[in-house]
Coordinates of C-alpha atoms in Angstrom, one line a residue:
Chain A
X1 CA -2.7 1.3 32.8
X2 CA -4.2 -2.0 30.6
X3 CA -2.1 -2.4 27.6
X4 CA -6.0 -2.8 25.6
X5 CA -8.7 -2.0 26.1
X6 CA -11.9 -2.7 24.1
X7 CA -15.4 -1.2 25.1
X8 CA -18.6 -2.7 23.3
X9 CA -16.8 -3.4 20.0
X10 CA -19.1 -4.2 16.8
X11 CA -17.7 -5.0 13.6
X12 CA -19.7 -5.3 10.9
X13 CA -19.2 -6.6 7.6
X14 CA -22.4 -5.6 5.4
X15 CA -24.7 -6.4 7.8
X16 CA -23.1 -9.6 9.1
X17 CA -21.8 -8.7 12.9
X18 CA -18.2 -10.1 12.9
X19 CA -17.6 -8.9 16.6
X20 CA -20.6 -8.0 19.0
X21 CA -20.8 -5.6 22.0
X22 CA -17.8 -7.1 22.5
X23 CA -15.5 -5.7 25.7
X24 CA -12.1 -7.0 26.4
X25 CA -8.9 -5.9 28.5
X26 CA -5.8 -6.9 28.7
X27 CA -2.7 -6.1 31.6
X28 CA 0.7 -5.3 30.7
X29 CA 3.4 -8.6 30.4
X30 CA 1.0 -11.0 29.5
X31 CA 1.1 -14.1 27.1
X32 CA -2.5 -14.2 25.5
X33 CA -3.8 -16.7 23.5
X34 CA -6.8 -15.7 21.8
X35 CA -8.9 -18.8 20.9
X36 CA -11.7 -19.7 18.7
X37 CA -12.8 -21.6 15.4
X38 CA -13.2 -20.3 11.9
X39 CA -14.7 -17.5 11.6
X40 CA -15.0 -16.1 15.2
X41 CA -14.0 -12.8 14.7
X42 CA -10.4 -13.6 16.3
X43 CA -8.7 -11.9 13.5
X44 CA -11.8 -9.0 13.1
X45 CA -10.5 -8.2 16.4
X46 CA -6.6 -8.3 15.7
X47 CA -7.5 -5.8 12.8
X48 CA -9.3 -3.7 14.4
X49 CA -6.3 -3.4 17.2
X50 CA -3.7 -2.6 14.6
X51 CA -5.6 -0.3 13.2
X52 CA -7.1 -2.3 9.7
X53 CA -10.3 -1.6 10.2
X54 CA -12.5 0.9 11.9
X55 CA -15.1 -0.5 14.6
X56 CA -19.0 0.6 13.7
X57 CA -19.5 0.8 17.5
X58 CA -17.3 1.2 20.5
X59 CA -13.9 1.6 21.3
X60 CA -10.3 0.1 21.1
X61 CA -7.6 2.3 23.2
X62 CA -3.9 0.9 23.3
X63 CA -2.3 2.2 26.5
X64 CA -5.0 4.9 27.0
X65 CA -4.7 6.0 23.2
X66 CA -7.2 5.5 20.6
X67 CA -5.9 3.5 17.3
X68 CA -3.2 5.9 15.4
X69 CA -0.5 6.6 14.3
X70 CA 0.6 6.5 17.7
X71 CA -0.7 3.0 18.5
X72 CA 1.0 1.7 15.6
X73 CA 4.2 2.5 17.1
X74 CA 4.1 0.7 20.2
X75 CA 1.7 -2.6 18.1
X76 CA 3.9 -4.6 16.3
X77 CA 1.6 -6.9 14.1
X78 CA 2.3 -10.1 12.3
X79 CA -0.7 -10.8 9.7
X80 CA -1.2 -14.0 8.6
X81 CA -0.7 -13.2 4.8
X82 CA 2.5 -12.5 3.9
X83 CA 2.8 -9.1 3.3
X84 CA 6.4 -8.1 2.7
X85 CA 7.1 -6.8 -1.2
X86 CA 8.7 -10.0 -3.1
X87 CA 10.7 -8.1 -4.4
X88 CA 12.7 -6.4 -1.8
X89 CA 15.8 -8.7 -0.4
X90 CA 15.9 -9.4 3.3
X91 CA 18.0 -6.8 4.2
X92 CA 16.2 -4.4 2.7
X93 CA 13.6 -5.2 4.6
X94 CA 15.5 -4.9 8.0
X95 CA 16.4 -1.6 6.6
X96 CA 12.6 -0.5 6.0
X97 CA 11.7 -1.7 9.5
X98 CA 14.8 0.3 11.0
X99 CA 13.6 3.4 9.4
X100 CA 10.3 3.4 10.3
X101 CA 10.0 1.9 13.7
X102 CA 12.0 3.4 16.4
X103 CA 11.7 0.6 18.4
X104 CA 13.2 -1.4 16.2
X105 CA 16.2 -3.4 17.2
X106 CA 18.8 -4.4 13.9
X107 CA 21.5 -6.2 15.8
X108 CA 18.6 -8.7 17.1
X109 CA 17.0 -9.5 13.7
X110 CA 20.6 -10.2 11.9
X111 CA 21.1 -12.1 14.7
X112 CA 18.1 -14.2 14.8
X113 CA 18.8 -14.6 11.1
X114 CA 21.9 -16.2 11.4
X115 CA 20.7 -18.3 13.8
X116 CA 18.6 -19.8 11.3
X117 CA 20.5 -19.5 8.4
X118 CA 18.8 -17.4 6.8
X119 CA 20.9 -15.2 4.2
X120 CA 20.0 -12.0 4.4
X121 CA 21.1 -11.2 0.6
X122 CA 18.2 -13.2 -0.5
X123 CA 14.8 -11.7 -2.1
X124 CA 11.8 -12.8 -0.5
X125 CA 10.6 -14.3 -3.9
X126 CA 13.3 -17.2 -3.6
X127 CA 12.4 -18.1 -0.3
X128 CA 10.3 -20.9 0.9
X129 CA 6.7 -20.2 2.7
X130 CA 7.7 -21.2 6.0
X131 CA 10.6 -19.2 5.7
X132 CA 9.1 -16.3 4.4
X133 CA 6.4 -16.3 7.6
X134 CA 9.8 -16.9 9.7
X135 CA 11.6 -13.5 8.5
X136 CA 8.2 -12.0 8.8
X137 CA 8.1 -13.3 12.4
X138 CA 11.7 -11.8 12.8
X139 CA 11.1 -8.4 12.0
X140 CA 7.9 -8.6 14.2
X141 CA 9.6 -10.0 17.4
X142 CA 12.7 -7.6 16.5
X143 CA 10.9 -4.3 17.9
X144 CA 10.7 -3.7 21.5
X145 CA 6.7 -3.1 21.6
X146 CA 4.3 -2.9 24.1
X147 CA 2.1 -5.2 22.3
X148 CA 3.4 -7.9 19.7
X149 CA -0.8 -9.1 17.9
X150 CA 0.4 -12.1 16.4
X151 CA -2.0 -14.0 13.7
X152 CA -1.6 -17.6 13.6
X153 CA 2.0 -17.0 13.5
X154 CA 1.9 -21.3 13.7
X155 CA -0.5 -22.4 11.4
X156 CA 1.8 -23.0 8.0
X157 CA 4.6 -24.2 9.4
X158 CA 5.9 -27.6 10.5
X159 CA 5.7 -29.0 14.2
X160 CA 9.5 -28.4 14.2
X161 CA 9.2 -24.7 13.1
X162 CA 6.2 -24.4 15.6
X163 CA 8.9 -25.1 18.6
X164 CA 11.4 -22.5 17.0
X165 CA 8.2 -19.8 16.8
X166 CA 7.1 -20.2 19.9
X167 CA 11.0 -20.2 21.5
X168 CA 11.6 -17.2 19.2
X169 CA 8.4 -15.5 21.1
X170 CA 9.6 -16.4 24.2
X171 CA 12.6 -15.6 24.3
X172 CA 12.4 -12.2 22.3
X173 CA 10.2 -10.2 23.5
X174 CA 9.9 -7.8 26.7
X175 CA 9.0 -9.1 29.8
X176 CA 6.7 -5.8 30.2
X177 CA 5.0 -6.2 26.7
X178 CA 1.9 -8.1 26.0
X179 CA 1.7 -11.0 23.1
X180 CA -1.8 -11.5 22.1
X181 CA -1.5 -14.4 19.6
X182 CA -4.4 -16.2 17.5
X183 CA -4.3 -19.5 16.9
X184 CA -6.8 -22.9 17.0
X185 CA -3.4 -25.2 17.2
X186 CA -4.1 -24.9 20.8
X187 CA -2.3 -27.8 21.7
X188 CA 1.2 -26.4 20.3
X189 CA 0.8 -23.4 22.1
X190 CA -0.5 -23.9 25.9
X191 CA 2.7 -24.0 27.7
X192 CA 3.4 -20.9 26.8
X193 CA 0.4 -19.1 27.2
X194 CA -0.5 -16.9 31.1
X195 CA -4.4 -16.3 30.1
X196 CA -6.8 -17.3 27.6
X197 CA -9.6 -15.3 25.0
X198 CA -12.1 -17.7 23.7
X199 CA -14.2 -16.2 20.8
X200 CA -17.2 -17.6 19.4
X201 CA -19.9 -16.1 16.5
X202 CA -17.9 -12.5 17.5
X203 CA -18.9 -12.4 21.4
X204 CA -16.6 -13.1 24.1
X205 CA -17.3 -16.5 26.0
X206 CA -14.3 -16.7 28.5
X207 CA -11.3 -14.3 29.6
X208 CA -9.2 -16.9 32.4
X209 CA -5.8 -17.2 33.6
X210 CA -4.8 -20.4 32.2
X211 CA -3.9 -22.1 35.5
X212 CA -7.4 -20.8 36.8
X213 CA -8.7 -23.2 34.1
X214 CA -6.3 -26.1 35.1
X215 CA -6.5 -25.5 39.1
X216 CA -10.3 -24.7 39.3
X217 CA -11.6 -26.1 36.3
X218 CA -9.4 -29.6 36.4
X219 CA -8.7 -29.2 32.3
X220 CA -5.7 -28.6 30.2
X221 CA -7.0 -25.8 27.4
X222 CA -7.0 -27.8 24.7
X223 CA -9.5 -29.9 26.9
X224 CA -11.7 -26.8 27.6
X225 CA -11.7 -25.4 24.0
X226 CA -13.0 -29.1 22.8
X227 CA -15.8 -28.8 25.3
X228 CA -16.5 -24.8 25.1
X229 CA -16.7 -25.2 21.1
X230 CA -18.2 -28.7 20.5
X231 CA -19.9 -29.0 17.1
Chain B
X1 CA 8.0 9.9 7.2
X2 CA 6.9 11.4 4.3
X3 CA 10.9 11.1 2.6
X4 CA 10.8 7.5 3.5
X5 CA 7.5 6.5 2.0
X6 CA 8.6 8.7 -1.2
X7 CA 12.7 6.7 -1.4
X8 CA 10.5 3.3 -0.9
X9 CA 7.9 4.2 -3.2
X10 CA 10.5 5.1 -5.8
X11 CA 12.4 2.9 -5.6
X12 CA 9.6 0.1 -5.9
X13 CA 9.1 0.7 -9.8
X14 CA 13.2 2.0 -10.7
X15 CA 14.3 -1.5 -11.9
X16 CA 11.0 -1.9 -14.2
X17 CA 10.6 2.0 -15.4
X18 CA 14.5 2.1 -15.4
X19 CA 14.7 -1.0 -17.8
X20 CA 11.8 0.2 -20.1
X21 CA 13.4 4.0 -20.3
X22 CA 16.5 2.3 -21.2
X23 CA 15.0 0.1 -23.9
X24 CA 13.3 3.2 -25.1
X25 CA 16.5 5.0 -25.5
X26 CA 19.0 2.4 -26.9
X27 CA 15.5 2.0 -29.7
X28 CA 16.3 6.2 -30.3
X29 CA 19.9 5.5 -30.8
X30 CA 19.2 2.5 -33.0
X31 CA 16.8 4.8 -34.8
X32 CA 19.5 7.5 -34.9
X33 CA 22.3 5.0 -36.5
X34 CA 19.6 3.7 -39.0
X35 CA 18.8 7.0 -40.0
X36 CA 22.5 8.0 -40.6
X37 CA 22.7 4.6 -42.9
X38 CA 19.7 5.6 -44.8
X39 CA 22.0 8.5 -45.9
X40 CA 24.6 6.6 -47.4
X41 CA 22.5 3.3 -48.2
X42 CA 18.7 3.9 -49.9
X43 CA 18.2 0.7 -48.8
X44 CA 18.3 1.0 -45.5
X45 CA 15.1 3.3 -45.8
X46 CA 12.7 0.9 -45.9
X47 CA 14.0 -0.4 -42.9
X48 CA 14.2 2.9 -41.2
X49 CA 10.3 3.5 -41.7
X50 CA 9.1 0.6 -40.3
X51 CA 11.9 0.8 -36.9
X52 CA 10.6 4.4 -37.2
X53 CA 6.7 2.9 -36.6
X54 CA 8.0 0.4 -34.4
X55 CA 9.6 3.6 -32.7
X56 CA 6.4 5.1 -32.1
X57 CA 4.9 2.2 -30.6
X58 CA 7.5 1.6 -28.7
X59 CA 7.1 5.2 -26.9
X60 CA 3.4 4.3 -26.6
X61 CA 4.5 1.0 -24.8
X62 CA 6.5 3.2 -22.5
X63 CA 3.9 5.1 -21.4
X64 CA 1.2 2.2 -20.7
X65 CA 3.7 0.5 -19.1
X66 CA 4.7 3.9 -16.8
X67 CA 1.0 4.2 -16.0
X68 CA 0.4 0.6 -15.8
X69 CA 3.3 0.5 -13.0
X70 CA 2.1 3.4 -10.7
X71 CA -1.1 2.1 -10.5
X72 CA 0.1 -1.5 -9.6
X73 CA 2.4 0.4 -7.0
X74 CA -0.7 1.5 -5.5
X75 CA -2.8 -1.3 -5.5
X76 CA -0.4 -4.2 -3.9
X77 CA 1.0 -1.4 -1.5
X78 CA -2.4 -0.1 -0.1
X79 CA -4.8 -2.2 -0.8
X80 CA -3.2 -5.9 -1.4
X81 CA -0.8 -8.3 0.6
X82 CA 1.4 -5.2 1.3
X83 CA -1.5 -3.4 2.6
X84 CA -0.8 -5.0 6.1
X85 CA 2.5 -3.6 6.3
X86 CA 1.7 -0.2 4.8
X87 CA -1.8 0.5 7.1
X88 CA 0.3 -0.5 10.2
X89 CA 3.0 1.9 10.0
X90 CA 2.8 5.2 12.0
X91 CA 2.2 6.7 9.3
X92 CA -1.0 8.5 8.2
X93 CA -3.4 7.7 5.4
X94 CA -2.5 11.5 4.1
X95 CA 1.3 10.6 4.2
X96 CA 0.9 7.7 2.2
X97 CA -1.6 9.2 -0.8
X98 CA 1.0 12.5 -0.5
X99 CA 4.0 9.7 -1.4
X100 CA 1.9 8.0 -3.7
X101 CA 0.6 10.9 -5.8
X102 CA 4.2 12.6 -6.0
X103 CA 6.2 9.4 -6.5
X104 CA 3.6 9.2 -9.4
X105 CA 3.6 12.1 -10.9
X106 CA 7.8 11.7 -10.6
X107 CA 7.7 9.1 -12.9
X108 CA 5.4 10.6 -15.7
X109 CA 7.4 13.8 -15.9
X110 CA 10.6 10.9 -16.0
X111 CA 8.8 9.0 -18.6
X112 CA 8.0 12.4 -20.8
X113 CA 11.9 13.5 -20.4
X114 CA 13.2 10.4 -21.4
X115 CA 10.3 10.3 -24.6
X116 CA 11.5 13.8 -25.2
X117 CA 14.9 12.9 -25.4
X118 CA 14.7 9.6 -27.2
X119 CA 12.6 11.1 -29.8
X120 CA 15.4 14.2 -30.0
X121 CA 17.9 11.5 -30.6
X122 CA 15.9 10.0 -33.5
X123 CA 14.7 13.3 -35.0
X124 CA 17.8 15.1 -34.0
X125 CA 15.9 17.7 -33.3
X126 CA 13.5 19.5 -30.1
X127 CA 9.7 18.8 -31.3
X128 CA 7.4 21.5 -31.0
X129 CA 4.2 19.5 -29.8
X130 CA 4.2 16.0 -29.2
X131 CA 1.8 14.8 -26.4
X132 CA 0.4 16.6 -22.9
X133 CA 3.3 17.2 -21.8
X134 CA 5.4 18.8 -24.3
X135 CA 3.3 21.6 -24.5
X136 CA 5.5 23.2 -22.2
X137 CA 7.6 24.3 -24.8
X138 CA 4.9 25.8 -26.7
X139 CA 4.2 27.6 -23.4
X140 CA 7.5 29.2 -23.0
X141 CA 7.6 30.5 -26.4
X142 CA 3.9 31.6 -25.8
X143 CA 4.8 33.4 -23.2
X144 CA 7.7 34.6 -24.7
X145 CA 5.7 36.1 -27.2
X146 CA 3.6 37.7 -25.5
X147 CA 0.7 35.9 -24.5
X148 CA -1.5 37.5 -21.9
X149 CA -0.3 36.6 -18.5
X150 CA -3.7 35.2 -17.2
X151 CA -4.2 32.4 -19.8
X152 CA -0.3 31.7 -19.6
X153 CA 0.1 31.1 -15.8
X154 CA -3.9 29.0 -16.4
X155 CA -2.1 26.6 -18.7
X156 CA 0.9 26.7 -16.8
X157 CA -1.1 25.9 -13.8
X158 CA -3.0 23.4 -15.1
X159 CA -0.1 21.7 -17.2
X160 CA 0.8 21.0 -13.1
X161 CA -2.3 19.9 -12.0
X162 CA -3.4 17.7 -15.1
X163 CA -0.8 14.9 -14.4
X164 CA -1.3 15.0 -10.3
X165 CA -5.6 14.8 -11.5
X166 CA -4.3 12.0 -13.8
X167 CA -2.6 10.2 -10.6
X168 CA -5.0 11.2 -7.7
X169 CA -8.0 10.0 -10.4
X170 CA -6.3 6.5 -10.4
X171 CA -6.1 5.9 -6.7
X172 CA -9.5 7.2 -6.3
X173 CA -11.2 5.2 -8.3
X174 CA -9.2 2.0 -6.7
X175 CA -10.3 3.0 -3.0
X176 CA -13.7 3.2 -4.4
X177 CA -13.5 -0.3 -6.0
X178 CA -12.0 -1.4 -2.8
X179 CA -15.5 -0.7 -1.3
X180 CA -17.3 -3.2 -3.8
X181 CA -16.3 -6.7 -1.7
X182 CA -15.7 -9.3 -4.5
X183 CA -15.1 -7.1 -7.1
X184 CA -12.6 -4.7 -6.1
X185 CA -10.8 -4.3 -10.2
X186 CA -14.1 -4.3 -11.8
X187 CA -15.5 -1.4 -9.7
X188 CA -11.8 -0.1 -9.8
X189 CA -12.0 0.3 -13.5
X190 CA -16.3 0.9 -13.3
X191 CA -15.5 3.9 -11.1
X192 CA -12.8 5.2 -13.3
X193 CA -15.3 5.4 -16.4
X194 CA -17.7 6.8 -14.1
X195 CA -15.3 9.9 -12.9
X196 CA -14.5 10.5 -16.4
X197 CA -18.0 10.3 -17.7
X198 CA -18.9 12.8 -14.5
X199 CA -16.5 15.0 -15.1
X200 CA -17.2 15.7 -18.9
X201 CA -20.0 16.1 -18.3
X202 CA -19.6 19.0 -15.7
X203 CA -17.5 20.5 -18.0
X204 CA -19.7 20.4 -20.9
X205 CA -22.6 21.5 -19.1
X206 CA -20.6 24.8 -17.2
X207 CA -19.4 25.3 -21.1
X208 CA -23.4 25.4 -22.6
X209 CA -24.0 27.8 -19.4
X210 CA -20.8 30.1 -20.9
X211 CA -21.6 30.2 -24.5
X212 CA -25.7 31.1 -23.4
X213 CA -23.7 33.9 -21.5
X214 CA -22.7 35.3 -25.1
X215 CA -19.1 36.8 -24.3
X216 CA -16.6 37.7 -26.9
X217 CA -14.3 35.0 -27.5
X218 CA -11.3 36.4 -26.1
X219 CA -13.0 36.3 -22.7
X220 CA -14.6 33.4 -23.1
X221 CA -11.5 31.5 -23.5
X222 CA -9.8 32.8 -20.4
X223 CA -13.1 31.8 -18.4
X224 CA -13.1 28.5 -19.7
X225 CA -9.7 27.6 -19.2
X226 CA -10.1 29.5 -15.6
X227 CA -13.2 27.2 -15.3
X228 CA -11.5 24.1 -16.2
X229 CA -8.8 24.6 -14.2
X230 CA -11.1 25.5 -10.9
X231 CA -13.0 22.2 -12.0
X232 CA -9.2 20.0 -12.0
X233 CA -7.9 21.7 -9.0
X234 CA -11.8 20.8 -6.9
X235 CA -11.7 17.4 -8.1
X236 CA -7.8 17.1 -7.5
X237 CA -8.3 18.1 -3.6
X238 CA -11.7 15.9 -3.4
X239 CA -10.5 13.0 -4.9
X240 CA -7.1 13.0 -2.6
X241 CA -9.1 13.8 0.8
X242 CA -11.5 11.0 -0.6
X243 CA -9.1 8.4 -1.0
X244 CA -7.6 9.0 2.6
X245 CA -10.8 9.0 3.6
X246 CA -11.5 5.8 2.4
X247 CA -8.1 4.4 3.7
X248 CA -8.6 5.5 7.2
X249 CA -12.8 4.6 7.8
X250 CA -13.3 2.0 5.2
X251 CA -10.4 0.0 4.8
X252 CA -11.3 -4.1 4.6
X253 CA -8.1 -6.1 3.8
X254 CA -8.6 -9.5 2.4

């Protein structure tokens, strides 16, 4: 069974489509990259997966499920904002993620902690922005989910914290689970990705394996996206 | 779920609520001491009337500050930054509005025991009637006394329901901001006067359609308060089911 599934999708906002008719689905143990400028509806579509907004038409089923509470505990979602309470210290948020998801592995985010340096008696308020989005990325990539949604988990962050992101995805999540992460840095992020997504004006304009695209096509993705989304 | 939400949700406002009670109750004490000087020392009285004014501003603060925290809790947990944590836990919209409304109400009924015991250690002595909440010990005695069982367990009844209405009223009236894009406090706040200005006048007009009824006014102040607490007790349960409504159809993070 597909991991996601999404079956003639429209989002709208007012009466501005954000996503149309738009069908999508995605296997189990797959590296996505789900591509597209500004304002392409990549992160209408990451909402509406984890369960943030409500599609007017169609459907979005998560291992056969429609979006719940039960989809929400086998989706582990990093937003782009971040969205922990400044408030709380960092252990007190591995605490709140080990109470609420099951899945949720503590040994694995204290470690990856430590292997940054990162003390866990801090408050999130103290802590610097790419430091915040990396605990953020921590307790995301801490839960053993089917599906990690990752949005723009790269974008703030320096080209050095890009490498640790991308080895931290790598290297911590299930080999059965699906990453479906949204980015345009695409350069950063094609050696890691197994298929692509490009989005454009909310419809979907390519679904490829990425070394389809290399093999057939003769192009690295960055090459494609430049030509597929010209100005 | 439901215990988790309601520790976190607690816990989010202790250090500022905690601090103000505090403040509140070392101003009693100070009140208290000034009060014993004033015994010994005339001088001291002039001083003791103005802490004493300064006292009851200091109780008002308490309580706008009370309010002013639950409804922040609300906002930045279900409709800010927070909101993308909070949405994406396995938890339902009902869940969250259930924590939300009792960890609220919690707090007022801690806010009116700690007024009620800062004020005893000024006065140095139980008031009767100060505020919504202290009628509950008119009540007692009330009932004590005698009062007719129906209009005792309405007021008792609604002495319950008026600070949930209070609570549930708040967050409704933020989820139906949160459907104005652009202008989400403004129509928070529009909404609110709106609710209030609806709901008077319901309640005046079902009180024109009593008196035209003519009943003697023993009965027609058990069917008003019956009516008013029907009225609370609707809008209580619509407002909630709204607000999870709202939260699970039209939810738009920004």
């Amino acid at each position: 069974m597909s991991i996601l599934e999404c079956q003639n999708v429209t989002k709208l906002y007012g009466s501005k489509p954000a996503l149309k008719n738009f069908s999508l689905t995605l296997e189990r143990g797959r590296i996505v990259g789900l591509l597209g400028p500004n304002g392409s509806g990549k992160t209408t579509l990451i909402k509406l997966i984890a369960g943030l907004l409500t599609p007017n038409q169609g459907t979005v089923t998560l291992s056969g499920m429609p979006v719940g509470v039960e989809t929400k505990s086998i989706v582990s979602y990093l937003p782009e904002v971040t969205y922990l309470n400044p408030s709380m210290k960092i252990k007190d948020t591995v605490k709140f993620f080990t109470e609420f998801y099951e899945d949720f592995d503590q040994e694995r985010a204290y470690s990856m902690l430590e292997h940054l340096r990162i003390n866990p008696a801090d408050t999130m308020k103290v802590l610097s922005k790419g430091t915040k989005e990396k605990v953020q990325l921590i307790l995301v990539m801490s839960r053993r989910a089917q599906l990690y949604v990752l949005d723009e988990p790269i974008g703030g962050v320096d080209p050095a914290a890009r490498d640790y992101i991308l080895n931290t995805i790598i290297s911590n999540y299930d080999e059965n689970a699906t990453i479906l992460i949204s980015t345009h840095l695409i350069y950063d992020i094609e050696k890691v990705l197994d298929e692509v997504v490009f989005i454009k004006y909310g419809e979907l304009m390519l679904h490829s394996t990425v070394d389809k695209i290399r093999n057939q096509m003769g192009k690295s993705v960055d090459g494609l996206f430049r030509e597929v989304f010209r100005c | 779920m439901l215990k988790k939400l309601l520790k976190y949700d607690m816990k989010a406002n202790l250090f500022p609520l905690g601090l103000t009670y505090i403040i509140l109750l070392g101003y009693g004490v100070f009140n208290r001491l000034l009060a014993v000087l004033v015994k010994s020392d005339y001088r001291a009285a002039f001083s003791f009337v103005f802490s004493s004014v300064g006292f009851f501003f200091a109780v008002l603060a308490a309580v706008v500050i009370t309010i002013i925290f639950i409804i922040l809790r609300f906002y930045r947990n279900m409709m800010g930054n927070e909101g993308y944590l909070s949405h994406t836990l396995p938890v339902t919209p009902f869940q969250h509005m259930m924590s939300k409304t009792i960890s609220g109400v919690l707090w007022l009924f801690i806010m009116s025991a700690v007024i009620y015991l800062s004020v005893w250690i000024w006065g140095g002595s139980i008031p009767s009637k100060i505020g919504f909440y202290f009628d509950f010990t008119g009540l007692i005695r009330s009932i004590i006394a005698g009062m007719e069982p129906v209009r005792a367990v309405t007021e008792a009844v609604n002495l319950l329901v008026s600070p949930l209405l209070l609570v549930v009223t708040f967050y409704f009236s933020i989820c139906l901001g949160h459907l104005v894009p652009k202008m989400r406090v403004f129509g928070a706040i529009l909404f609110y006067i709106a609710i209030a200005l609806v709901k008077a006048a319901l309640t005046t007009t079902l009180g024109i359609m009593l008196i035209m009824m003519k009943l003697d006014y023993s009965t027609m102040t058990d069917v008003t308060l019956i009516m008013n607490l029907v009225v609370n007790v609707g809008c209580l349960i619509g407002f909630f089911w709204g607000s999870c409504l709202i939260m699970k159809h039209r939810l738009n993070l920004e």
